Coordinates of C-alpha atoms and ligand atoms in Angstrom, one line a residue:
M1 CA 8.8 -18.8 -22.3
I2 CA 9.6 -15.7 -20.8
P3 CA 7.2 -15.5 -18.2
Y4 CA 5.1 -12.3 -17.3
G5 CA 6.2 -12.7 -13.6
K6 CA 8.5 -14.7 -11.6
Q7 CA 10.0 -15.1 -8.1
D8 CA 13.6 -13.8 -7.3
I9 CA 15.2 -16.1 -4.9
V10 CA 18.8 -15.9 -4.0
Q11 CA 20.9 -17.9 -1.4
H12 CA 20.2 -15.7 1.5
D13 CA 16.4 -16.8 1.2
I14 CA 17.5 -20.3 0.8
D15 CA 19.8 -20.1 4.0
A16 CA 16.9 -18.5 5.9
V17 CA 14.4 -21.2 5.2
V18 CA 16.7 -24.1 5.7
S19 CA 17.6 -22.8 9.2
V20 CA 14.1 -22.7 10.1
L21 CA 13.8 -26.4 9.1
K22 CA 16.8 -27.2 11.5
S23 CA 14.9 -25.4 14.2
D24 CA 12.6 -26.2 16.8
F25 CA 9.5 -24.5 15.2
L26 CA 8.1 -25.3 11.6
T27 CA 5.0 -23.4 12.8
Q28 CA 3.9 -21.1 15.6
G29 CA 7.5 -20.1 16.5
P30 CA 9.6 -16.7 16.2
Q31 CA 9.6 -16.0 12.4
V32 CA 5.9 -15.3 11.9
P33 CA 5.9 -12.2 14.4
L34 CA 9.4 -11.5 13.3
F35 CA 7.9 -11.0 9.8
E36 CA 4.9 -9.2 11.1
T37 CA 7.2 -6.7 12.6
S38 CA 9.2 -6.2 9.6
L39 CA 5.8 -5.4 7.6
T40 CA 4.7 -3.0 10.2
F41 CA 8.2 -1.3 9.8
I42 CA 8.0 -0.7 6.1
T43 CA 4.0 0.1 5.9
Q44 CA 4.4 2.3 9.2
A45 CA 1.0 0.4 10.3
T46 CA 0.6 -0.6 14.0
H47 CA -0.3 -4.0 13.4
A48 CA 0.4 -6.8 10.9
V49 CA -1.5 -10.1 10.9
A50 CA 0.4 -12.9 8.5
V51 CA -1.7 -15.5 7.2
N52 CA -1.4 -18.3 4.5
S53 CA -2.7 -16.1 1.5
A54 CA -4.1 -12.8 0.7
T55 CA -7.5 -14.5 0.1
S56 CA -7.5 -15.4 3.7
A57 CA -6.4 -11.8 4.9
L58 CA -9.6 -10.7 2.6
H59 CA -11.8 -13.1 4.5
I60 CA -11.0 -12.4 7.8
A61 CA -10.7 -8.6 7.0
C62 CA -14.1 -8.7 5.9
L63 CA -15.3 -10.7 9.2
A64 CA -13.4 -8.4 11.4
L65 CA -15.4 -5.6 10.2
G66 CA -18.7 -7.2 10.9
L67 CA -19.5 -8.1 7.2
G68 CA -22.5 -10.6 7.2
V69 CA -25.7 -11.5 5.7
G70 CA -27.7 -8.6 4.2
D71 CA -24.7 -6.4 3.8
W72 CA -23.0 -5.2 0.7
L73 CA -19.4 -5.2 -0.4
W74 CA -18.1 -3.3 -3.1
T75 CA -15.2 -3.8 -5.4
S76 CA -13.5 -3.2 -8.8
P77 CA -14.6 -5.6 -11.6
I78 CA -11.0 -5.4 -12.9
T79 CA -9.2 -7.5 -10.0
F80 CA -8.4 -11.1 -9.1
V81 CA -11.9 -12.8 -8.2
A82 CA -10.6 -13.3 -4.5
S83 CA -11.4 -9.3 -4.0
A84 CA -15.2 -10.1 -4.4
N85 CA -15.2 -13.8 -3.2
C86 CA -14.6 -12.5 0.1
G87 CA -17.8 -10.9 0.8
L88 CA -19.4 -14.0 -0.4
Y89 CA -17.6 -16.2 2.0
C90 CA -19.4 -13.8 4.7
G91 CA -22.9 -14.0 3.3
A92 CA -22.7 -10.5 2.1
Q93 CA -23.7 -9.5 -1.5
I94 CA -21.4 -8.3 -4.2
D95 CA -21.6 -5.1 -6.7
F96 CA -19.1 -3.5 -8.2
V97 CA -17.9 0.1 -9.2
D98 CA -16.5 0.6 -12.7
I99 CA -12.9 1.7 -13.1
D100 CA -11.4 4.8 -14.4
A101 CA -10.4 4.7 -18.1
D102 CA -7.0 6.0 -17.3
T103 CA -5.5 4.2 -14.3
Y104 CA -7.8 1.1 -14.4
N105 CA -8.6 1.5 -10.6
M106 CA -12.1 2.1 -9.1
C107 CA -13.2 5.5 -10.1
P108 CA -14.2 7.9 -7.3
Q109 CA -16.7 10.0 -9.3
K110 CA -18.5 6.6 -10.3
L111 CA -18.4 5.5 -6.7
K112 CA -20.0 8.7 -5.6
Q113 CA -22.6 8.6 -8.4
K114 CA -23.4 4.8 -7.0
L115 CA -23.5 5.9 -3.6
I116 CA -26.1 8.5 -4.1
K117 CA -28.4 6.0 -5.8
A118 CA -27.6 3.2 -3.2
K119 CA -28.5 5.9 -0.6
V120 CA -31.9 6.4 -1.9
E121 CA -32.5 2.4 -2.5
G122 CA -31.2 1.6 1.1
R123 CA -28.7 -0.4 0.2
L124 CA -25.4 1.2 0.9
P125 CA -22.1 -0.9 1.1
K126 CA -20.7 -1.9 4.6
V127 CA -17.3 -2.6 3.0
V128 CA -15.7 -1.2 0.0
I129 CA -12.4 -2.6 -1.4
P130 CA -10.4 -0.6 -3.9
V131 CA -7.7 -2.7 -5.5
H132 CA -4.3 -1.0 -6.5
L133 CA -4.0 -2.4 -9.9
C134 CA -0.7 -3.2 -11.2
G135 CA 0.8 -1.7 -8.0
Q136 CA -0.5 2.0 -8.4
S137 CA -2.6 3.4 -5.4
C138 CA -6.3 4.2 -5.8
D139 CA -7.2 7.8 -5.2
M140 CA -7.5 6.9 -1.5
Q141 CA -8.2 10.3 -0.5
A142 CA -11.5 10.6 -2.5
I143 CA -12.6 7.3 -1.3
Y144 CA -11.7 7.7 2.1
A145 CA -13.8 10.9 2.0
L146 CA -16.9 9.3 0.5
S147 CA -16.5 6.7 3.5
Q148 CA -16.9 9.3 6.1
E149 CA -19.9 10.7 4.1
Y150 CA -21.7 7.6 3.6
G151 CA -20.5 5.4 6.3
F152 CA -18.5 2.3 5.1
H153 CA -15.5 0.7 5.8
I154 CA -12.4 0.3 3.5
I155 CA -10.0 -2.5 2.8
E156 CA -7.3 -1.8 0.5
D157 CA -6.4 -4.8 -1.7
A158 CA -2.7 -4.1 -2.0
S159 CA -1.6 -7.5 -3.2
H160 CA 0.0 -5.7 -6.2
A161 CA 1.5 -2.7 -4.3
I162 CA 3.9 -3.4 -1.3
G163 CA 6.8 -1.2 -1.7
G164 CA 4.9 1.5 -3.3
R165 CA 3.7 4.9 -1.8
Y166 CA 0.6 7.2 -2.0
Q167 CA 1.3 10.8 -1.3
Q168 CA 5.0 10.0 -0.3
Q169 CA 3.9 7.7 2.2
P170 CA 4.1 3.6 2.0
I171 CA 1.0 1.9 0.9
G172 CA -0.2 -0.1 3.7
N173 CA 0.1 2.7 6.4
C174 CA -3.8 2.4 6.6
K175 CA -4.1 6.2 6.6
Y176 CA -7.2 6.3 4.4
S177 CA -8.6 2.5 5.3
D178 CA -9.4 0.2 8.1
I179 CA -7.3 -2.7 6.8
T180 CA -4.7 -3.1 3.9
I181 CA -3.9 -6.8 2.7
F182 CA -1.2 -8.0 0.6
S183 CA -0.4 -11.1 -1.1
F184 CA 2.9 -13.0 -1.3
H185 CA 2.3 -15.4 -4.1
P186 CA 5.4 -16.0 -6.1
V187 CA 4.4 -13.7 -9.0
K188 CA 3.9 -11.0 -6.7
I189 CA 6.6 -8.3 -5.8
V190 CA 7.8 -10.3 -2.8
T191 CA 7.0 -14.0 -2.1
T192 CA 6.7 -16.4 0.8
A193 CA 5.4 -19.1 -1.5
E194 CA 1.9 -18.8 -0.4
G195 CA 1.1 -16.3 1.8
G196 CA -0.7 -13.0 2.6
A197 CA -1.2 -10.3 5.5
A198 CA -3.6 -7.8 6.8
L199 CA -2.2 -4.4 8.2
T200 CA -4.2 -2.3 10.5
N201 CA -3.8 0.7 13.0
D202 CA -6.7 -0.5 15.1
P203 CA -5.8 -2.8 18.0
S204 CA -9.3 -4.4 18.3
L205 CA -9.3 -5.2 14.3
A206 CA -5.9 -6.7 14.9
E207 CA -6.9 -8.7 17.5
R208 CA -10.2 -10.1 15.8
M209 CA -8.1 -11.2 13.0
R210 CA -5.6 -12.8 15.1
L211 CA -8.4 -14.9 16.5
L212 CA -9.9 -15.9 13.3
R213 CA -6.7 -17.0 11.7
S214 CA -6.2 -19.7 14.3
H215 CA -9.7 -21.3 15.1
G216 CA -11.2 -18.4 17.2
I217 CA -9.0 -20.0 20.1
T218 CA -7.5 -17.4 22.7
R219 CA -4.9 -18.5 25.6
E220 CA -5.2 -14.8 27.2
P221 CA -7.1 -15.3 30.5
D222 CA -8.7 -11.8 30.0
N223 CA -10.5 -12.7 27.1
M224 CA -12.0 -15.8 28.4
Q225 CA -15.4 -16.5 30.2
G226 CA -14.7 -17.8 33.6
Q227 CA -11.5 -18.8 35.1
P228 CA -8.7 -20.5 33.4
H229 CA -8.9 -24.3 34.4
G230 CA -4.9 -24.8 34.3
A231 CA -2.0 -24.0 32.5
W232 CA -3.0 -26.2 29.8
Y233 CA -6.5 -24.3 29.3
Y234 CA -7.4 -22.4 26.0
Q235 CA -11.0 -21.3 24.9
Q236 CA -12.7 -21.2 21.7
I237 CA -14.6 -17.6 21.8
E238 CA -15.4 -17.3 18.1
L239 CA -15.7 -19.6 14.8
G240 CA -12.5 -19.0 13.2
F241 CA -10.0 -20.9 10.8
N242 CA -6.5 -22.1 10.4
Y243 CA -5.1 -19.5 8.1
R244 CA -1.7 -19.5 9.7
M245 CA 1.3 -18.9 7.8
T246 CA 4.3 -21.4 8.6
E247 CA 7.7 -20.5 10.2
L248 CA 9.1 -21.4 6.5
Q249 CA 7.0 -19.1 4.7
A250 CA 7.7 -16.2 7.0
A251 CA 11.6 -16.9 7.3
L252 CA 11.4 -16.6 3.4
G253 CA 9.4 -13.3 3.9
V254 CA 11.8 -11.7 6.2
S255 CA 14.5 -12.6 3.9
Q256 CA 12.6 -11.2 0.7
L257 CA 11.5 -8.2 2.4
N258 CA 15.4 -7.2 2.7
R259 CA 15.4 -6.8 -1.0
L260 CA 11.9 -4.8 -1.3
E261 CA 13.1 -1.8 -2.4
E262 CA 15.6 -3.0 -4.8
F263 CA 12.8 -5.2 -6.3
V264 CA 10.4 -2.3 -6.7
R265 CA 13.6 -0.1 -8.3
Q266 CA 14.3 -2.9 -10.6
R267 CA 10.8 -2.9 -11.6
H268 CA 10.8 0.9 -12.2
Y269 CA 14.0 0.3 -14.3
F270 CA 12.0 -2.2 -16.8
S271 CA 9.0 0.0 -16.6
D272 CA 10.6 3.1 -17.6
R273 CA 12.6 1.3 -20.5
Y274 CA 9.3 -0.3 -21.8
N275 CA 8.1 3.1 -21.9
R276 CA 10.8 4.4 -23.9
L277 CA 10.9 1.4 -26.1
L278 CA 7.4 0.8 -27.0
A279 CA 6.6 4.6 -27.5
H280 CA 6.5 4.3 -31.2
L281 CA 3.8 1.4 -31.0
P282 CA 0.1 1.8 -31.6
I283 CA -0.7 1.2 -27.7
T284 CA -1.4 3.0 -24.4
R285 CA 1.5 2.6 -22.2
P286 CA 0.6 2.7 -18.4
Y287 CA -0.6 6.2 -17.2
Q288 CA 0.8 7.1 -13.8
L289 CA -1.2 9.1 -11.4
P290 CA 0.6 12.1 -10.0
D291 CA 1.2 11.5 -6.0
T292 CA 1.7 7.8 -6.5
Y293 CA 4.9 5.7 -6.7
S294 CA 3.7 2.3 -8.1
G295 CA 4.9 -1.1 -6.8
L296 CA 4.8 -2.0 -10.3
H297 CA 3.7 -5.5 -10.0
L298 CA 2.5 -5.5 -13.6
Y299 CA 3.2 -3.5 -16.8
V300 CA -0.1 -3.4 -18.8
I301 CA -0.6 -2.2 -22.4
R302 CA -3.8 -1.5 -24.1
L303 CA -3.9 -2.3 -28.0
S304 CA -5.0 0.6 -30.3
L305 CA -7.1 -1.9 -32.1
G306 CA -8.2 0.8 -34.8
Q307 CA -4.9 1.3 -35.8
I308 CA -3.6 -2.3 -36.4
S309 CA -4.9 -5.2 -38.4
K310 CA -5.2 -7.8 -35.9
S311 CA -7.3 -8.6 -33.1
H312 CA -6.4 -8.6 -29.5
S313 CA -6.6 -12.5 -29.3
Q314 CA -4.5 -12.7 -32.3
V315 CA -1.6 -10.4 -31.0
F316 CA -1.9 -12.5 -27.8
D317 CA -1.8 -15.8 -29.2
E318 CA 1.3 -14.8 -31.4
L319 CA 3.1 -13.2 -28.6
R320 CA 2.8 -16.6 -26.8
A321 CA 3.6 -18.5 -29.8
N322 CA 7.0 -16.3 -29.9
G323 CA 7.7 -17.3 -26.4
I324 CA 6.6 -14.1 -24.8
G325 CA 4.5 -15.3 -21.8
V326 CA 1.8 -12.4 -21.8
N327 CA -1.1 -12.7 -19.5
L328 CA -4.3 -10.7 -19.2
H329 CA -5.1 -9.0 -15.7
Y330 CA -8.1 -9.5 -15.6
I331 CA -11.4 -10.8 -17.0
P332 CA -14.0 -8.6 -15.2
V333 CA -15.1 -10.4 -12.4
H334 CA -18.9 -10.0 -13.5
F335 CA -18.0 -12.0 -16.8
Q336 CA -17.5 -15.0 -14.4
P337 CA -20.0 -17.5 -15.1
Y338 CA -20.6 -17.6 -11.1
Y339 CA -21.3 -14.0 -11.0
Q340 CA -23.4 -14.2 -14.0
N341 CA -25.4 -16.5 -12.4
M342 CA -26.1 -13.7 -10.1
G343 CA -27.6 -11.7 -12.5
F344 CA -24.5 -9.5 -13.8
K345 CA -24.8 -8.7 -17.3
M346 CA -22.3 -7.7 -20.2
G347 CA -22.4 -4.1 -20.3
N348 CA -22.8 -3.3 -16.6
F349 CA -19.4 -1.8 -16.3
P350 CA -18.6 -0.6 -19.7
D351 CA -15.1 1.0 -18.9
A352 CA -13.8 -2.2 -17.5
E353 CA -15.3 -4.2 -20.3
H354 CA -13.5 -1.9 -22.9
Y355 CA -10.2 -2.3 -20.9
Y356 CA -10.7 -6.1 -21.2
Q357 CA -10.8 -6.2 -25.0
E358 CA -7.4 -4.3 -25.2
A359 CA -5.2 -5.2 -21.9
I360 CA -2.0 -7.3 -22.3
S361 CA 0.2 -7.8 -19.4
L362 CA 3.7 -7.7 -20.7
P363 CA 6.6 -9.6 -18.9
M364 CA 7.9 -7.9 -16.0
F365 CA 9.8 -9.2 -12.9
S366 CA 12.8 -8.0 -10.6
A367 CA 15.0 -10.8 -12.0
M368 CA 14.4 -10.0 -15.7
T369 CA 17.4 -8.9 -17.8
D370 CA 17.5 -6.3 -20.6
N371 CA 18.0 -9.0 -23.1
M372 CA 14.8 -10.5 -22.1
Q373 CA 13.0 -7.3 -22.5
D374 CA 14.5 -6.5 -26.0
E375 CA 13.2 -9.7 -27.1
V376 CA 9.7 -8.8 -25.8
V377 CA 10.0 -5.4 -27.5
S378 CA 11.3 -7.0 -30.8
V379 CA 8.5 -9.5 -30.8
L380 CA 5.6 -7.2 -29.9
T381 CA 6.8 -4.7 -32.9
R382 CA 7.3 -7.2 -35.2
I383 CA 3.7 -8.7 -34.5
L384 CA 2.2 -5.1 -34.6
E385 CA 3.7 -3.9 -37.5
S386 CA 3.1 -6.8 -39.7
E387 CA -0.3 -7.3 -41.6
A388 CA -2.9 -10.1 -40.3
Ligands
LIG1 C1 -3.0 -12.4 -6.1 C2 -4.3 -11.7 -5.8 C3 -5.0 -11.9 -4.5 C4 -5.0 -13.3 -4.0 O1 -3.8 -13.6 -3.3 P1 -3.6 -14.9 -2.8 O2 -2.2 -14.7 -1.9 O3 -3.2 -16.0 -3.9 O4 -4.7 -15.5 -2.1 C5 -6.1 -11.2 -4.5 N1 -6.3 -9.7 -4.8 C6 -5.6 -9.8 -5.9 C7 -5.8 -8.2 -6.7 C8 -4.4 -10.5 -6.2 O5 -3.8 -9.9 -7.2

């Protein structure tokens, strides 16, 4: 089976992890700060807080922004459930903003219409989480302008997008957001096995997120109430978690980041090649917004179902049966039973639902070969050109 995504590990990565295993620190040593420095270098944000997953990063980002009971968090329905669940962890309520039919990202016009209505009803969101689906940036300038007008915070879910750019600047620089989060799960662009990070230019948000990732404990006398009892002393000043990244993970991350540009270049090579090789098929290829350079975590096609004699799931099943490990990103979050139980209905977000009926993620990863890709193209072509 050719998988839809896969990590790209070389000897340098292995050596980096082994050397940590032989060192004094498996956790809370020098590698995590080194990884954070590398992330700030790549993104040009001033602070990076590395954690054990993007889900954890989303959670502490929401808490640092003060999200809580009685607040609303809005995100895209076409995302992984974690982009919405983070609001529920904080006791907030969730709503969604439908996608743009071309980019599949949160649509700024629909966001604006929803804000106008929410203002009248007195239920404006405290936090909005645009998701850079497939690695392509959302229209952040438009979303940021709305945040200024309607007074909400922005967390960019850039789990798909490290190494990408928006308006010629690196995704993660937080020019149009309070916080940007990344995922380093093995299917993503660079990996730390499990792992994530939150980037920000706001020192107080960075400090709060550092506290929250490690039990809410400080060893900084300036942050304590009263005087330290001695050199052993620490104080818990918030209710935090253990969301720390290990030294093994951070060392792998530092090593992987050395190849970030190469990884994204490879993905562009395969994406351009798909664009050429699939041009004749009854599908919609990914649309590229001007002013963005995608990290290209995913290559999503949409089937032109009116022009073929097979159903979406037939094409999907036949691809899998022929060794092509396709996937579907994503089932709209509001279709999940957990969210349906909150009152969301089919029909709430029509463009997201239409997308879901047609989308398929084709295999694409930096360690893929031309031969593998040719196999994907020939199997897909055969399936789409044969009768049901
Ligand atoms: C992968 C992913 C996450 C969660 O990442 P983890 O590191 O697995 O917690 C969140 N949001 C999006 C859009 C993702 O793709």
